[in-house]
Each structure stands twice: as structure tokens, then as C-alpha cells.
C-alpha atoms as one frame of an Amber mdcrd trajectory, in Angstrom:
protein
  25.225 -19.512   1.446  24.749 -15.904   0.383  26.578 -13.286   2.428  24.553
 -10.426   3.945  24.152  -7.565   1.563  27.276  -5.381   1.361  29.613  -8.039
   2.762  32.530  -9.328   0.777  34.985 -12.007   1.505  37.672  -9.354   1.773
  35.611  -7.400   4.344  35.260 -10.505   6.508  39.034 -11.126   6.678  39.877
  -9.909  10.092  43.594 -10.123   9.390  43.315  -7.205   7.000  41.731  -4.844
   9.486  43.018  -2.569  12.264  42.865  -4.210  15.636  40.371  -2.729  18.100
  41.223  -1.132  21.331  41.959  -3.809  23.928  40.456  -1.551  26.618  36.999
  -2.000  25.065  36.980  -5.630  26.242  37.864  -4.593  29.776  34.560  -2.768
  29.854  32.572  -5.893  28.777  30.041  -7.454  31.102  28.068 -10.575  30.161
  24.349 -10.720  30.941  22.395 -13.973  30.780  18.576 -13.669  30.770  17.297
 -17.027  31.942  13.580 -17.003  31.595  10.817 -18.671  29.674   9.296 -22.074
  30.401   9.856 -23.506  26.894   6.250 -24.720  26.529   7.059 -26.549  23.295
   9.370 -28.815  25.184   6.716 -29.879  27.798   6.608 -32.097  29.718  10.440
 -32.180  29.925  10.592 -28.401  30.369   8.316 -27.003  33.117   7.887 -23.854
  35.123  10.008 -25.194  37.963  12.599 -26.727  35.676  12.758 -24.809  32.299
  14.774 -25.871  29.394  17.898 -23.842  30.231  18.410 -26.074  33.277  18.547
 -29.207  31.215  21.241 -30.888  29.151  19.463 -30.993  25.748  22.506 -31.676
  23.640  23.929 -34.758  25.315  27.094 -32.851  26.036  26.931 -33.226  29.776
  26.409 -29.530  30.199  23.105 -27.659  30.739  22.186 -24.876  28.436  22.849
 -22.145  30.991  26.179 -23.656  31.983  27.218 -23.733  28.357  26.164 -20.106
  27.942  28.278 -19.084  30.926  31.218 -20.967  29.722  30.977 -19.294  26.203
  31.048 -15.841  27.898  33.561 -16.217  30.688  36.710 -16.244  28.460  35.676
 -12.749  27.377  34.226 -11.354  30.586  35.967 -13.301  33.368  33.726 -13.213
  36.375  31.855 -10.176  35.115  28.675 -12.090  34.436  25.157 -11.304  35.579
  22.245 -13.754  35.424  18.650 -12.550  35.422  16.153 -15.372  36.309  13.132
 -16.152  38.356  13.128 -16.399  42.123  12.061 -20.047  41.929  15.276 -20.822
  39.977  17.686 -19.303  42.407  18.864 -22.555  44.004  19.218 -24.404  40.728
  21.123 -21.572  38.996  23.566 -21.252  41.877  24.112 -24.928  41.859  24.905
 -24.999  38.166  26.916 -21.798  38.317  28.673 -21.962  41.710  31.279 -19.334
  40.708  28.439 -16.728  40.016  28.810 -13.806  42.406  25.700 -13.564  44.510
  25.554  -9.797  43.797  25.256 -10.668  40.084  22.188 -12.945  40.448  19.161
 -10.815  39.684  15.870 -12.461  40.641  12.423 -11.669  39.142   9.401 -12.404
  41.345   7.347 -12.800  38.124   8.214 -12.784  34.457   7.994  -9.401  32.821
   9.350 -10.032  29.282  12.811  -9.196  27.944  12.811  -5.413  28.169  12.395
  -5.453  32.004  14.943  -8.247  32.509  17.644  -6.723  30.264  16.730  -3.187
  31.303  17.150  -3.968  34.938  20.517  -5.581  34.304  21.553  -2.395  32.378
  20.231  -0.169  35.158  22.110  -2.000  37.842  25.377  -2.119  35.924  25.097
   1.575  35.060  24.739   2.502  38.643  27.924   0.486  39.381  29.921   1.822
  36.394  28.306   3.929  33.662  31.196   2.960  31.266  30.196  -0.783  31.090
  29.470  -2.418  27.716  26.890  -5.158  28.378  26.260  -8.145  26.233  22.963
  -9.965  26.650  22.745 -13.637  25.538  19.882 -15.906  26.320  20.509 -18.937
  28.451  18.759 -21.439  26.238  20.672 -21.348  22.941  23.049 -23.846  21.383
  26.076 -22.318  19.535  29.002 -23.933  17.798  31.893 -23.447  17.258  32.460
 -21.370  20.308  35.513 -19.605  18.959  33.602 -18.120  16.020  30.851 -16.851
  18.400  33.509 -15.258  20.635  35.043 -13.476  17.640  31.629 -12.033  16.692
  31.189 -10.838  20.322  34.618  -9.092  20.310  33.586  -7.330  17.091  30.336
  -6.361  18.677  32.091  -4.918  21.713  34.409  -2.805  19.609  31.377  -1.589
  17.644  29.461  -0.802  20.782  32.394   1.223  22.145  31.880   3.563  19.143
  28.382   4.304  20.316  26.135   1.598  18.909  23.661  -0.931  20.193  24.867
  -4.011  18.350  23.082  -7.163  17.527  24.564 -10.417  16.344  22.553 -11.678
  13.356  22.426 -15.319  12.486  23.104 -16.285   8.858  19.871 -18.073   7.729
  20.168 -21.731   6.714  16.583 -21.981   5.445  13.587 -19.649   4.866  12.245
 -19.768   8.421   8.880 -18.224   9.396   9.539 -18.684  13.050  12.242 -15.924
  13.468  12.281 -12.194  13.139  14.823 -10.775  10.634  17.439  -7.988  10.503
  18.167  -6.083   7.329  21.782  -4.957   7.064  22.826  -1.735   5.513  26.158
  -0.093   4.773  29.376  -1.402   6.173  30.900   0.541   9.111  34.544   1.400
   9.324  35.335   0.315  12.853  38.755  -0.871  14.078  38.543  -4.413  15.295
  35.117  -4.948  13.689  35.560  -5.701  10.020  32.063  -7.251   9.692  30.073
  -4.366  11.319  27.175  -2.989   9.355  24.513  -0.478  10.169  21.029  -2.009
  10.677  18.441  -0.529   8.412  15.500  -2.230  10.077  14.110  -5.173  12.114
  11.515  -7.226  10.347   8.689  -9.226  11.912   8.287 -12.937  11.346   7.525
 -13.269   7.644   5.352 -15.555   5.486   7.084 -18.575   3.796   7.277 -16.730
   0.397   8.782 -13.562   1.965  11.270 -15.576   4.047  12.439 -17.373   0.866
  12.927 -14.017  -0.703  15.105 -12.897   2.314  17.192 -16.001   1.799  17.757
 -15.209  -1.923  18.436 -11.587  -1.288  21.219 -12.385   1.234  20.931  -9.079
   3.145  18.840 -10.422   5.946  19.870 -12.261   9.086  17.864 -14.054  11.828
  17.219 -11.987  14.914  18.444 -14.182  17.822  17.990 -11.448  20.436  21.705
 -10.996  21.089  22.551  -7.455  22.021  25.823  -5.778  22.991  25.656  -2.094
  23.998  26.998   0.576  26.241  24.598   0.586  29.193  24.081   4.344  29.007
  22.910   4.153  25.388  20.625   1.143  26.157  19.023   3.138  29.002  18.725
   6.293  26.893  16.607   4.559  24.368  14.631   2.775  26.989  13.829   6.115
  28.675  12.824   7.648  25.415  10.477   4.840  24.287   9.296   3.308  27.605
   9.526   6.071  30.227   7.341   4.170  32.795   9.405   1.012  32.502  12.676
   3.029  32.751  11.386   4.921  35.860  10.523   1.686  37.631  13.781  -0.130
  36.711  15.766   2.911  37.835  14.048   2.876  41.143  14.871  -0.702  41.677
  18.476  -0.354  40.538  18.985   2.595  42.888  18.101   0.278  45.766  19.697
  -2.820  44.444  23.031  -2.724  46.345  21.412  -1.326  49.493  19.385  -2.959
  52.394  16.240  -1.634  50.666  16.541  -3.944  47.640  13.910  -6.472  48.550
  11.247  -3.872  49.694  11.662  -1.722  46.634  11.691  -4.600  44.115   8.668
  -6.235  45.729   6.768  -2.964  45.481   7.803  -1.801  42.012   8.402  -4.926
  39.911   4.790  -6.256  39.694   3.637  -2.913  38.334   6.129  -2.739  35.413
   4.773  -3.026  31.857   5.554  -6.201  29.794   7.260  -5.581  26.489  10.053
  -7.166  24.472  13.437  -5.525  24.226  13.077  -5.504  20.392  10.055  -3.151
  20.597  11.234  -1.129  23.591  14.732  -0.385  22.492  16.087  -2.217  19.227
  13.531  -1.182  16.716  13.267   2.575  17.631  17.059   2.745  18.093  17.520
   1.239  14.617  15.226   3.853  13.191  17.449   6.523  14.839  20.579   4.973
  13.176  22.020   3.700  16.492  21.966  -0.081  15.834  24.663  -2.054  14.102
  25.015  -5.746  13.317  27.721  -8.347  13.278  26.856 -11.366  11.149  27.223
 -14.593  13.269  28.835 -17.210  11.022  28.321 -19.935  13.589  25.835 -22.730
  14.096  22.835 -21.636  16.202  19.787 -23.246  17.531  17.321 -21.973  20.062
  16.145 -25.552  20.873  12.559 -24.437  20.325  10.951 -27.882  20.149  11.645
 -31.624  20.182  12.429 -31.613  16.478  15.381 -29.425  17.439  16.505 -31.887
  20.038  16.437 -34.590  17.359  18.727 -32.431  15.164  21.097 -31.782  17.965
  21.212 -35.406  19.109  21.482 -37.652  15.985  20.440 -41.356  16.492  23.154
 -43.940  16.937  24.533 -45.494  13.639  22.576 -48.720  14.204  19.254 -47.024
  14.940  16.933 -44.382  13.557  15.703 -43.385  17.027  17.394 -40.844  19.206
  17.168 -41.939  22.801  17.744 -39.489  25.725  17.521 -40.068  29.428  19.710
 -41.961  31.884  18.760 -45.605  31.934  16.101 -45.187  29.209  14.660 -48.517
  28.092  13.640 -48.335  24.444  13.056 -51.014  21.843  12.506 -50.035  18.203
  11.657 -51.982  15.009  11.192 -50.206  11.666  10.819 -46.920  13.591  12.391
 -43.494  13.665  12.169 -40.481  15.865  13.189 -39.377  19.345  12.454 -40.718
  22.841  13.125 -38.709  26.003  12.595 -40.810  29.051  12.684 -39.898  32.736
  11.293 -43.195  33.881  12.242 -46.894  33.908   9.293 -47.803  31.866   9.967
 -49.790  28.730   8.978 -47.894  25.568   8.495 -50.041  22.415   8.231 -48.371
  18.968   7.170 -50.572  16.085   6.562 -49.530  12.484   6.193 -45.783  13.195
   8.104 -42.894  11.627   9.305 -39.556  13.015   7.635 -40.099  16.306   8.275
 -38.060  19.468   7.791 -39.741  22.816   8.461 -37.894  26.104   7.870 -40.080
  29.217   7.935 -38.517  32.649   6.528 -39.852  35.953   3.382 -37.704  35.775
   2.937 -36.895  32.059   3.377 -38.600  28.692   3.630 -36.838  25.310   3.280
 -38.583  22.008   3.475 -36.621  18.781   5.471 -36.371  15.539   8.402 -34.185
  14.554   6.057 -32.444  12.097   3.744 -31.466  14.849   6.400 -30.635  17.460
   5.610 -26.928  17.452   1.998 -27.694  18.446   3.011 -29.056  21.868   2.410
 -25.500  23.229  -1.326 -26.037  22.592  -1.391 -28.828  25.048   0.213 -26.685
  27.677  -2.353 -23.910  27.031  -5.240 -26.416  27.375  -3.857 -27.861  30.585
  -3.506 -24.402  32.045  -7.039 -23.459  31.015  -8.434 -26.629  32.525  -6.639
 -26.179  35.807  -4.231 -29.062  35.455  -1.397 -26.849  36.575   0.208 -29.620
  38.762   1.978 -30.975  35.520   3.112 -27.609  34.214
């Protein structure tokens, strides 16, 4: 695969670079935004049990548990989770070691700028010197060691005054992801792969995405950000002053008896905007954003086709079967079956099928149309059938 523009094999050899300041890592605090319903994974993923609470890889670990385990060797118990109030009990059950003071609950979803911005504001009030790293709860990453090396480089780069994103090396010309265009290489101790970010690019057409892959200077934007909390808040204040003011008011009351009252009053009025638009893109235009290329496997488990990739069928079958006690018979068939019932599912003479069987909803589609499951959710919501959402 082509390396991002400006990168060389020599530059990516960490043994030839000056090690970073170990004190940088002592400032690191992991933040896990755990939101989003994952509508393309309905009816498995629902509002009350979104995809990050499920084991979608057959590893025995849910996505949020795996995310925590990737970060804790770098941050110790310095991990904050931002999630919905309705997920409080489930998150604490899956992450029993999480400090209660580090569980930030949203009464309603407000997009990534509010979630990540509130974490930054709370941490800044506790210690203005913190370097936060925000990593979504619903991503699959392997190998973990390569990811952790990229995070270390990102922390050393952030310590020099940058908002750092970890860009994913593209494996195909995807039209479903935004892209990051890398510029000149930065000379930062402990971060041999750090480059300045020239711009963030919106989701492209197929032809443009193919051009990005050929060019080699573009990475997928996976929404991973590592930054000094004061710099993150500086750009948030400059670009979204109303959001900044509201988050600051909530953060000021967070570790006081007034937390619930203030959050209940302020949070519903906050504007909805993605962190990319509120902070990353304008900060990149100001020259304050750097990138570390992530040379690891990454999947955002966006649909059932992704689950099929992550869970190959057994050697004697072309059908991936998931679900404890699932009862599946197949003959000349291929695809994926996810079962949460004891109902027998028989597949005969059908290719690339997706069947998701739950007690109150049944989905039948194909891998090719897996992205369109979201349309069914939108229709059900519009028709008032919210009991299955």
C-alpha cells in the first residue's frame, strides 16, 4: 500500500528517532465517547442496547470493553466515558473499574462536539495540563500494540501544541469515510511519523476516492483525536462560542452538588455539531492539527457486511453464524446469520444473505444492501413503531 505523502520507510523507523519525554504520557487521559445507536445494525443494535454494548467480533469482549482495554495500558485508570443516561447501568457492568466520577452521562444525544467538549472542559477544570485522547467505543482495532504506538506518538506530538488525529491507511477507495490530507513531516521527539494536516476532506465520490488511494497522501478520518485540553477548548471557544459557554457552565458544576441541576438546565439547549466541524477543520486551517498514520487494522463495524468480514464462516460452511444456541441449517448458501432466538433458520440456495432474528423483529437482506438497513429504521420511526427501535 502506498505510504501517506512525505512518509518514507526511514521516517517510520522509530528506532532511529529521539525518544519522547516520558512525562508526556503521565499527562494522558483516555476519553471514550459511547453514543450512537448504530441504525445499520438494527435489529441487533437498538437505542437501549447500541452496538458498543455487544460482542460483534466473537472475541468474548464487547466493543466498549475492548476499547477500554486498549487504552488502559497507556492511561491506567485515567479513563472517562461519555454516554447516554439510559446506558449507565450497562456501561458500569461492563467496566466495573471505571471511576464513577469519570462516567459522564448525556440526557440526550448532542453529537460529538458536545460529548468530547464536555469531557475536555471537565478534565481542564481538574487539571489544565491534561492531554486527552478521544476514541469511539464502537471500533475494532488490531493489532493493539501498533495502535498503542500510534497513540504514544500522538501524545508526544500533542505535548508540542497540536491537536492530533490518527489517520487510517486506506485499504480501498471508500466513499463512506472523510479523508485527511497530510502535509510536511514534523520533527518531534518520540513521534517520527507526525505530519502536519493540510486539510480535512468530506466523503468523496468513487472516482475521487480512487484518486486519493493512488496519490497516497490521504488517510481515512476515524475521528480519533489526541490534544491538550486547553488547546481543544481554545478552538471550541473560537468557533462555537455558544457551545463552549454551555459546556463550561456544566463543567464548573460537575464536581459539585449542583451538577444535576445545571446539566439538566443547560444540556438540552446546546447546539448539535460534529467535532470535525467545530474544532478539527478550523484548527487545521490555523496550522494546529497534526496526524499520525495508523498502520493497524481498523473497522467501525458500520453494517452487517462488516460483521461478516470480522467473523469468517467456519471452514466447512459459507455461512457465518452468531448467537448463543443459534440453530441454522444451510445448503448451497452463503452469508451471515445473527440469532437471538431458538427458532430454526434454514438457508437453501441463497447467496450473500443477511438474516438477523430477534424475538420481536426479523431482518432479511443481502450484504450488498447492508447499508440500507438504516432506511428501515427511519421508516419504523416515522410510522410510530418505536417499540422495536
